Short mmCIF file of C-alpha atoms and ligand atoms in Angstrom, two decimals:
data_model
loop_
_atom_site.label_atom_id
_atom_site.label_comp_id
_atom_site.label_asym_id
_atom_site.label_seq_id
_atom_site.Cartn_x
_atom_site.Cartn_y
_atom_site.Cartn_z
CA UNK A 1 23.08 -4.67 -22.91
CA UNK A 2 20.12 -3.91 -20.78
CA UNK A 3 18.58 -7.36 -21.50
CA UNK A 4 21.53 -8.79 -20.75
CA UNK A 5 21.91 -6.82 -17.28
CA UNK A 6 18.10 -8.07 -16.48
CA UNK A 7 18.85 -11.01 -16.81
CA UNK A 8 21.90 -10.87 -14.77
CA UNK A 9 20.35 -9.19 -12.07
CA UNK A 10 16.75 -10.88 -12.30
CA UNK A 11 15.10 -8.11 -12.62
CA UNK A 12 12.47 -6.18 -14.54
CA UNK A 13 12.46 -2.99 -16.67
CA UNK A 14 11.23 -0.70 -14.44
CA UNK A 15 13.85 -2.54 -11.50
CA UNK A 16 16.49 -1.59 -13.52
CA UNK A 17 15.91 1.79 -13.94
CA UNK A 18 15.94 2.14 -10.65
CA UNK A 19 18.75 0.53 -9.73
CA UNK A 20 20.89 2.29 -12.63
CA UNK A 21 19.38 5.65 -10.48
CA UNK A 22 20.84 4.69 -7.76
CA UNK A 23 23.97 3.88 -9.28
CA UNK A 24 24.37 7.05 -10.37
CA UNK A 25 23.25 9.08 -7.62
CA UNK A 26 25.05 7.13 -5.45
CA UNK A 27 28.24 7.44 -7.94
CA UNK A 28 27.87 11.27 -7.61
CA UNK A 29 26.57 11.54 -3.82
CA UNK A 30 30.09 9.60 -2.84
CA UNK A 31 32.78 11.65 -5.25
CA UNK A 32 30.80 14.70 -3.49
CA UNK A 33 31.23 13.66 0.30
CA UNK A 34 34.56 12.39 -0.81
CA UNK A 35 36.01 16.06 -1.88
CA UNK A 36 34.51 18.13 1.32
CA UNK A 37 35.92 15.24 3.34
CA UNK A 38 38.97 15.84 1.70
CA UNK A 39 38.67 19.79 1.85
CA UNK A 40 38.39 19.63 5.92
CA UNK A 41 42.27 18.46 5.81
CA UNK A 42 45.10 20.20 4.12
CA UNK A 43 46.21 17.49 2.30
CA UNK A 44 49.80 18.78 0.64
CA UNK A 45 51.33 15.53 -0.63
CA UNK A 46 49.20 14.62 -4.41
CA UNK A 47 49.81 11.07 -3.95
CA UNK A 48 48.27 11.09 -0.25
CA UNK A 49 45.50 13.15 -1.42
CA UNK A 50 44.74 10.51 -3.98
CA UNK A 51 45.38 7.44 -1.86
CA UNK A 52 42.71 9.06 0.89
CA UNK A 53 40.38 10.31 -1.65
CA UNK A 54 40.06 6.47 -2.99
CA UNK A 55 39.73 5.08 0.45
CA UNK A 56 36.95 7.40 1.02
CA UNK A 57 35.13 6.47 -1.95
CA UNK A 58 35.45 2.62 -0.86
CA UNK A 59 34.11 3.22 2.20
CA UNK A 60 30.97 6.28 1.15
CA UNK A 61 30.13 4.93 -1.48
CA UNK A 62 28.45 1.75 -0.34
CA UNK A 63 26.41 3.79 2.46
CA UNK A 64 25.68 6.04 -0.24
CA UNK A 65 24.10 3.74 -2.51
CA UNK A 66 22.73 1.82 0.20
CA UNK A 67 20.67 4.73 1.52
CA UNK A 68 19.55 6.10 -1.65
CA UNK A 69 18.18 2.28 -2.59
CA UNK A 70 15.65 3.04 -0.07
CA UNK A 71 13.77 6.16 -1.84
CA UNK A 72 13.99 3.61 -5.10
CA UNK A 73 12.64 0.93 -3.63
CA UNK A 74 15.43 -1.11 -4.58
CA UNK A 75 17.26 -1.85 -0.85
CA UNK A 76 16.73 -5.97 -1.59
CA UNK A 77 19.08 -5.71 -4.35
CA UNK A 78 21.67 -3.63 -3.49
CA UNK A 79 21.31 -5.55 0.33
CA UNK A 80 22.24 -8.76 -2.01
CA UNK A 81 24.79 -6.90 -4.10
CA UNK A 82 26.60 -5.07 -1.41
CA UNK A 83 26.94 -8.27 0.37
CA UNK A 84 28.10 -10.10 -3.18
CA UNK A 85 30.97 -7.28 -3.47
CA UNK A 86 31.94 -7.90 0.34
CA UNK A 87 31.90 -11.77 -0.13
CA UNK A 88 34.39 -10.71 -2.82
CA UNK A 89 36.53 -8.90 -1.16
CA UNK A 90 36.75 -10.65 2.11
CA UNK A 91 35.41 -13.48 0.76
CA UNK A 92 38.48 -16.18 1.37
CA UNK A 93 38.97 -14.63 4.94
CA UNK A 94 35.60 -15.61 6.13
CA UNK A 95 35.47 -19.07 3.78
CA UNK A 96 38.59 -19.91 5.71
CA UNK A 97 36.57 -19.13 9.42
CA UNK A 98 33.69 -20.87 7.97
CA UNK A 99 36.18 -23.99 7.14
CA UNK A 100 37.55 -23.58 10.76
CA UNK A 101 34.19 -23.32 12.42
CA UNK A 102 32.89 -25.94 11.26
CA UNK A 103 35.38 -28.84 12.72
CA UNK A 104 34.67 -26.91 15.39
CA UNK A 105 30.91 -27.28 15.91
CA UNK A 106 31.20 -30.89 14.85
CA UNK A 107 33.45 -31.50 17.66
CA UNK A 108 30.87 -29.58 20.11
CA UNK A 109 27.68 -31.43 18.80
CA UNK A 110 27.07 -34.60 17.15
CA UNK A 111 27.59 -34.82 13.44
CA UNK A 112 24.35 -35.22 12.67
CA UNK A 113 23.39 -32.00 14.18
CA UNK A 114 25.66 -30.52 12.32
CA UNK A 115 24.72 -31.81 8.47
CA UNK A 116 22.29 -28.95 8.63
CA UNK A 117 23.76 -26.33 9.23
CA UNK A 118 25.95 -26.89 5.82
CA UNK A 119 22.40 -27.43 4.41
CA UNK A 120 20.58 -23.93 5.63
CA UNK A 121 23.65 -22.08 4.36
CA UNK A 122 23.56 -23.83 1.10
CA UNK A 123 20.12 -23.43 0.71
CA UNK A 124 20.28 -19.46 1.45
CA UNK A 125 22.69 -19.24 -1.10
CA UNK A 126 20.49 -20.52 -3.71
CA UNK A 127 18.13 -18.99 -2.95
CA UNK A 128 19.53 -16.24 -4.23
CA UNK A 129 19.91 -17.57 -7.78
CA UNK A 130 15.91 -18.04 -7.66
CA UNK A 131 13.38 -16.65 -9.81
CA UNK A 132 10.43 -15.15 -7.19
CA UNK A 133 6.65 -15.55 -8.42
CA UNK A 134 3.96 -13.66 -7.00
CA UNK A 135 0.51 -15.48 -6.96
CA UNK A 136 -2.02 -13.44 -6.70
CA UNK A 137 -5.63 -14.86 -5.80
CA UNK A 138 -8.57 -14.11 -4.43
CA UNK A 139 -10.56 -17.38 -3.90
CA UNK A 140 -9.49 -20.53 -1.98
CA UNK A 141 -6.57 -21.32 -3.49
CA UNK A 142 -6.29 -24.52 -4.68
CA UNK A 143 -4.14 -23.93 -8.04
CA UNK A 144 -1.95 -21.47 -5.46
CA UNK A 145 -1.47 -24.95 -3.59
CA UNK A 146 -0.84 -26.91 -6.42
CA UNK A 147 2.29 -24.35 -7.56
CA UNK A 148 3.76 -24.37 -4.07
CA UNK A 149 4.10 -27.59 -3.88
CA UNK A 150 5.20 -27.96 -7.43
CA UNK A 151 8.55 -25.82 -6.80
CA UNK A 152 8.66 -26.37 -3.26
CA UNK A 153 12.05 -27.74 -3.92
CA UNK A 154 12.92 -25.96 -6.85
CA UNK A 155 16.66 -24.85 -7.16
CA UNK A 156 14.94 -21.94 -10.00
CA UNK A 157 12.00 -20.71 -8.53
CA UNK A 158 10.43 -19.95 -6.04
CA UNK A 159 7.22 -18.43 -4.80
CA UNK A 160 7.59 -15.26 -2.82
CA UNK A 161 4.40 -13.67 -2.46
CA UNK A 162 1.00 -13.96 -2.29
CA UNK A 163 -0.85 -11.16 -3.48
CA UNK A 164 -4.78 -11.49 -2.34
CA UNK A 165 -7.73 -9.12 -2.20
CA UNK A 166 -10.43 -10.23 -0.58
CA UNK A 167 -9.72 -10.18 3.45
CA UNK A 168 -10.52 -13.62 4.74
CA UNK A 169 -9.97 -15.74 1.30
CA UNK A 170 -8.20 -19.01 1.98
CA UNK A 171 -5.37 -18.56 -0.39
CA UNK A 172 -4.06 -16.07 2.77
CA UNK A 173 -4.50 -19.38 5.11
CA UNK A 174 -2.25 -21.19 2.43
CA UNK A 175 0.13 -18.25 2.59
CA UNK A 176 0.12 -18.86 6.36
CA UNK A 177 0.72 -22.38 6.66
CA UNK A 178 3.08 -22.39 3.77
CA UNK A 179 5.30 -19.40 5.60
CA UNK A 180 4.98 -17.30 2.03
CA UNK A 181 4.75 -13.43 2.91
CA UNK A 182 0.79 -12.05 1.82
CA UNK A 183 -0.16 -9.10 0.80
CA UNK A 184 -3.93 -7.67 1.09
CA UNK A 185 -4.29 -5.29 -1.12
CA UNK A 186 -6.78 -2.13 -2.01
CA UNK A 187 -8.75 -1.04 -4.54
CA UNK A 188 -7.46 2.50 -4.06
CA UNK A 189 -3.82 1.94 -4.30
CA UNK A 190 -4.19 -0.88 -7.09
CA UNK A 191 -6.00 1.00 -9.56
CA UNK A 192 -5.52 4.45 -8.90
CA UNK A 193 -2.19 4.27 -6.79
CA UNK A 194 1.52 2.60 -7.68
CA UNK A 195 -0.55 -1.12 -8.26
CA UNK A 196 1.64 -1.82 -5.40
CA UNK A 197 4.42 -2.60 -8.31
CA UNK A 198 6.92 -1.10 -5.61
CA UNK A 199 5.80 -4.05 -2.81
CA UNK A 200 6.25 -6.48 -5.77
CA UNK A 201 10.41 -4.71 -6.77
CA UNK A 202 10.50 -5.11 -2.77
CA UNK A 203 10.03 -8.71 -2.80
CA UNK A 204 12.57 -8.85 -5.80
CA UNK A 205 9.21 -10.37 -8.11
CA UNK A 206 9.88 -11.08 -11.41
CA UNK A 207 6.92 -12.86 -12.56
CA UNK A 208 2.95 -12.97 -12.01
CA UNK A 209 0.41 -15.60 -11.73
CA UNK A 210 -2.89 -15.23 -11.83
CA UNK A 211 -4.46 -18.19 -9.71
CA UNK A 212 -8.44 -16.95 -9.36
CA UNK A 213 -7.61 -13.15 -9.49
CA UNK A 214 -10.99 -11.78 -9.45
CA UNK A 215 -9.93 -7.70 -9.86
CA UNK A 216 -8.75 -6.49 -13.74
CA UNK A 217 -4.76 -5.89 -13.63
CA UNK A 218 -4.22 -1.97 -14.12
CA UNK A 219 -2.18 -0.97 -17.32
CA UNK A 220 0.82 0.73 -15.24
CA UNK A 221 1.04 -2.65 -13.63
CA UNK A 222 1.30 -4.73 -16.97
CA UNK A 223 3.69 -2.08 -18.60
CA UNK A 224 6.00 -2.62 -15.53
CA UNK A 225 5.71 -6.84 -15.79
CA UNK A 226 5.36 -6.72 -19.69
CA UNK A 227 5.06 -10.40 -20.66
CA UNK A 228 5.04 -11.58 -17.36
CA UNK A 229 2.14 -11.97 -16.15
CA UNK A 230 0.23 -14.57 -16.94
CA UNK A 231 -3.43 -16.25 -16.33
CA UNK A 232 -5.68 -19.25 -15.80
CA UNK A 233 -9.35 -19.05 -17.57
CA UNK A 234 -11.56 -22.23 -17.14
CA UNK A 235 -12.68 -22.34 -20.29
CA UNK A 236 -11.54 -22.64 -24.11
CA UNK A 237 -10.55 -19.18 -24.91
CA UNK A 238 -11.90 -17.15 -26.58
CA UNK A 239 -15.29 -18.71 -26.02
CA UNK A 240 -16.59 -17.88 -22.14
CA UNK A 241 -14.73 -15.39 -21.20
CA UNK A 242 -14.42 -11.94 -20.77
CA UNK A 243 -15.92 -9.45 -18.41
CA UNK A 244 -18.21 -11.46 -15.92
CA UNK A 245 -17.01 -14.82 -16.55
CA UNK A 246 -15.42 -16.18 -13.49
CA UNK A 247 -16.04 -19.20 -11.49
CA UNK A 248 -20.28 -20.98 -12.02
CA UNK A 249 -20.84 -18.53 -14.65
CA UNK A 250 -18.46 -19.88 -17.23
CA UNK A 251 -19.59 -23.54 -16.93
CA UNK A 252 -23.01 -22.66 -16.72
CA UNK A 253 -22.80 -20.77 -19.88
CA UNK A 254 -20.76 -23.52 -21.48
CA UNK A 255 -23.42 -26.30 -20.15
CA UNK A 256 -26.52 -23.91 -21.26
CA UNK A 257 -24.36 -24.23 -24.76
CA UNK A 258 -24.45 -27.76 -24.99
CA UNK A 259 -21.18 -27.70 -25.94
CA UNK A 260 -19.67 -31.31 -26.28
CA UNK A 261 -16.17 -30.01 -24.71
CA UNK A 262 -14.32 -27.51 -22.46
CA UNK A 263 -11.49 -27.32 -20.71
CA UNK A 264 -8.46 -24.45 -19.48
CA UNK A 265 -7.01 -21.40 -20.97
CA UNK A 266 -3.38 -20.55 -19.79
CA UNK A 267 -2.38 -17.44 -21.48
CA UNK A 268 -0.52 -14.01 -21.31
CA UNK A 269 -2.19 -11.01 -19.17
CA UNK A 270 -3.30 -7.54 -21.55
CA UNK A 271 -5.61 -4.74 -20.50
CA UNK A 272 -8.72 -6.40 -21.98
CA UNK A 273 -10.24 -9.56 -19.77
CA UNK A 274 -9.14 -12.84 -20.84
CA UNK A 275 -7.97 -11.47 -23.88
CA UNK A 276 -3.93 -12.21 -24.08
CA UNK A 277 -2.21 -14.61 -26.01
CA UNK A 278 -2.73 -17.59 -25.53
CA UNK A 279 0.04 -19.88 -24.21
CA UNK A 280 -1.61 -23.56 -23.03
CA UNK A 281 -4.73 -24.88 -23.42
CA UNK A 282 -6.26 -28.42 -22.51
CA UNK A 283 -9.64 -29.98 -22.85
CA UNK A 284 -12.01 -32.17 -20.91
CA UNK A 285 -15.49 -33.44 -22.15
CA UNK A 286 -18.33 -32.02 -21.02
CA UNK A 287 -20.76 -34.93 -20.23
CA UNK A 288 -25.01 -34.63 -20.63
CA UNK A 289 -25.28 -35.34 -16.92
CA UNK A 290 -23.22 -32.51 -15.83
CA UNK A 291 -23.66 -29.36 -13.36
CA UNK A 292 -21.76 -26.40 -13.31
CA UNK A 293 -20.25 -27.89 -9.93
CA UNK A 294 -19.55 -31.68 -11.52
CA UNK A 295 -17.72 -29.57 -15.16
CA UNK A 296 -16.06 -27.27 -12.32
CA UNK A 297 -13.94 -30.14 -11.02
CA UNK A 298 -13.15 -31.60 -13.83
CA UNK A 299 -11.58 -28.33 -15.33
CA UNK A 300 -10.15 -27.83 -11.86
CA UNK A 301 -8.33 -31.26 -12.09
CA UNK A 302 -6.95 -29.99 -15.64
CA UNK A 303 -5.87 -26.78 -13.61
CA UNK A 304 -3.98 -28.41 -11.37
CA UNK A 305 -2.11 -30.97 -13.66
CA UNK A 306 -1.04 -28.54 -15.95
CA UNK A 307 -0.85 -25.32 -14.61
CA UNK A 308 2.63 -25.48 -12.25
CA UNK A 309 3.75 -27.31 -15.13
CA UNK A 310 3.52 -24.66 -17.94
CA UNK A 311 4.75 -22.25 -15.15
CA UNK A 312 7.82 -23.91 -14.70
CA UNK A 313 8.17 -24.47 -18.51
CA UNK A 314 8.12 -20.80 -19.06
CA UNK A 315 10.57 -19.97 -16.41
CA UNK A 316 12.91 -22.50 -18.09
CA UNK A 317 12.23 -20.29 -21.62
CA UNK A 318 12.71 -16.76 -20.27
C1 GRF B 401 -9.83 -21.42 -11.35
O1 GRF B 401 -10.87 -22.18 -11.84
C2 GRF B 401 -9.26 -20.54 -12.42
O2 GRF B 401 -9.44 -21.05 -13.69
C3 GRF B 401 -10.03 -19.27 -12.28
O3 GRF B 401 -10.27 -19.15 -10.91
C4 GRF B 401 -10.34 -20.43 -10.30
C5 GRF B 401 -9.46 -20.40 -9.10
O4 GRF B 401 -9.66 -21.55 -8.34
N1 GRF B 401 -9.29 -18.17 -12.85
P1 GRF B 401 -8.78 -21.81 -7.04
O5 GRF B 401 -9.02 -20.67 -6.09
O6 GRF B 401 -7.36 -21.92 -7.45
O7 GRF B 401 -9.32 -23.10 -6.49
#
């Protein structure tokens, strides 16, 4: 049942504790108001009593559960759910003004102008069916690039958040031009703190990619995205990785090898470096002539051909 309500609700684990929370707190908050409400009026008629009683509850509960979202860090969803429930229940009312409004408009403005309108609303609407990512990164950002633009115009999913920790790195330039909300984050608050897991429930995230993450991801933070994070190693797994092998370093040590072939490791996210199942990997050959720089852009090339697409094929799975 649970499973089943994630999946309705996009959400994770720890989400949907929250949200159940709130539910109930907010169930008991409004059936509270409701009665002292009630209790300030003499009330003698049972069936009047009743009738009132449920039109409080339609209209406290709502703020109730609204307000109390906030202290869960759940106000995104129930902003989206509240407004689902009031679609439904005034929903043909304002389909009909929409209908009306827009003969309306087309008779004010050209036609043309008015295509997109019908497009931004359709588009909002989607986007609430979409599954949000969260890249985090810490470098410049070119495999952040390459996922954008892979689901720029996907009707699934769609990238939300940047996540970056190094002030200044260039994947927060790509978050700029892009329009995709950033987060900077600290060491304090990632490793010792929440692991900022209640920004991510803000932005409604559901999964993680790693895209150059440079700091280890803090067990409270893979408990709460269990099997949902996932990572890019530029190297064949399990060789070359591990603490300390990032970036030069792992080409260097794979060149210093003499090892005939290398290539990328996409795989799941654990507590130990590099160390997850693995999920993807592709090779390249690693050629007598090379330098660490001349094997890094080969394996970056690999990155970027296969790396939004194994995203997207997980996203398709879960
Ligand atoms: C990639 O080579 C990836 O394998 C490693 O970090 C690098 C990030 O590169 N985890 P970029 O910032 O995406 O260009």
């Amino acid at each position: 049942m649970f499973d089943r309500l994630k999946k309705k609700w996009n959400v994770n684990g720890l989400q949907l504790t929250m949200i159940l929370c709130t539910f109930a707190i907010g169930g008991s908050v409004t059936g509270y108001t409701a009665r002292k409400l009630l209790g300030l009026f003499s009330v003698e008629q049972r069936w009047l009593w009743i009738l009132i009683y449920i039109l409080l509850l339609t209209i406290v509960w709502p703020i109730a559960v609204y307000l109390i979202s906030f202290p869960f860090g759940q106000s995104p969803f129930f902003t989206r759910y509240l407004k689902k429930i009031g679609k439904r229940f005034f929903g043909s009312h304002k389909s009909s003004t929409a209908k009306t409004a827009a003969p309306l408009e087309i008779n004010q403005t050209s036609k043309r102008e008015n295509a997109p309108v019908f497009k931004k609303a359709e588009t909002a609407e989607k986007a609430e069916n979409h599954r949000l990512i969260a890249i985090f990164a810490s470098g410049t950002g070119s495999n952040t690039q390459k996922i954008i633009d892979f689901f720029r115009n996907s009707k699934t999913v769609k990238i939300a958040l940047i996540v970056c920790n190094k002030p200044g790195a260039g994947v927060l330039n790509i978050a700029k031009n892009e329009n995709i909300p950033s987060l900077l984050i600290e060491k304090d608050r990632f490793f010792d703190g929440d692991a900022y897991i209640n920004e991510l429930n803000r932005h409604n995230i559901s999964f993680i990619v790693l895209a150059g993450f440079l700091w280890k991801i803090p067990p409270n933070l893979i408990m709460a995205f269990k099997g949902k994070i996932i990572n890019i190693h530029p190297a064949l797994l399990p060789a070359y990785g591990g603490k300390g092998m990032y970036g030069t370093k792992v080409h260097e040590a794979v060149i210093a090898a003499k090892e005939k072939e290398s290539g990328i490791s996409i795989h799941y996210v654990d507590e130990i470096y590099d160390h997850g199942a693995t999920i993807f990997q592709a090779t390249c050959p690693v050629l007598e002539t090379d330098t660490a720089d001349s094997l890094a852009e080969r394996i970056h090339q690999l990155e970027h051909q296969y790396y939004p697409k194994v995203i997207d094929e997980l996203m398709n799975r879960k």
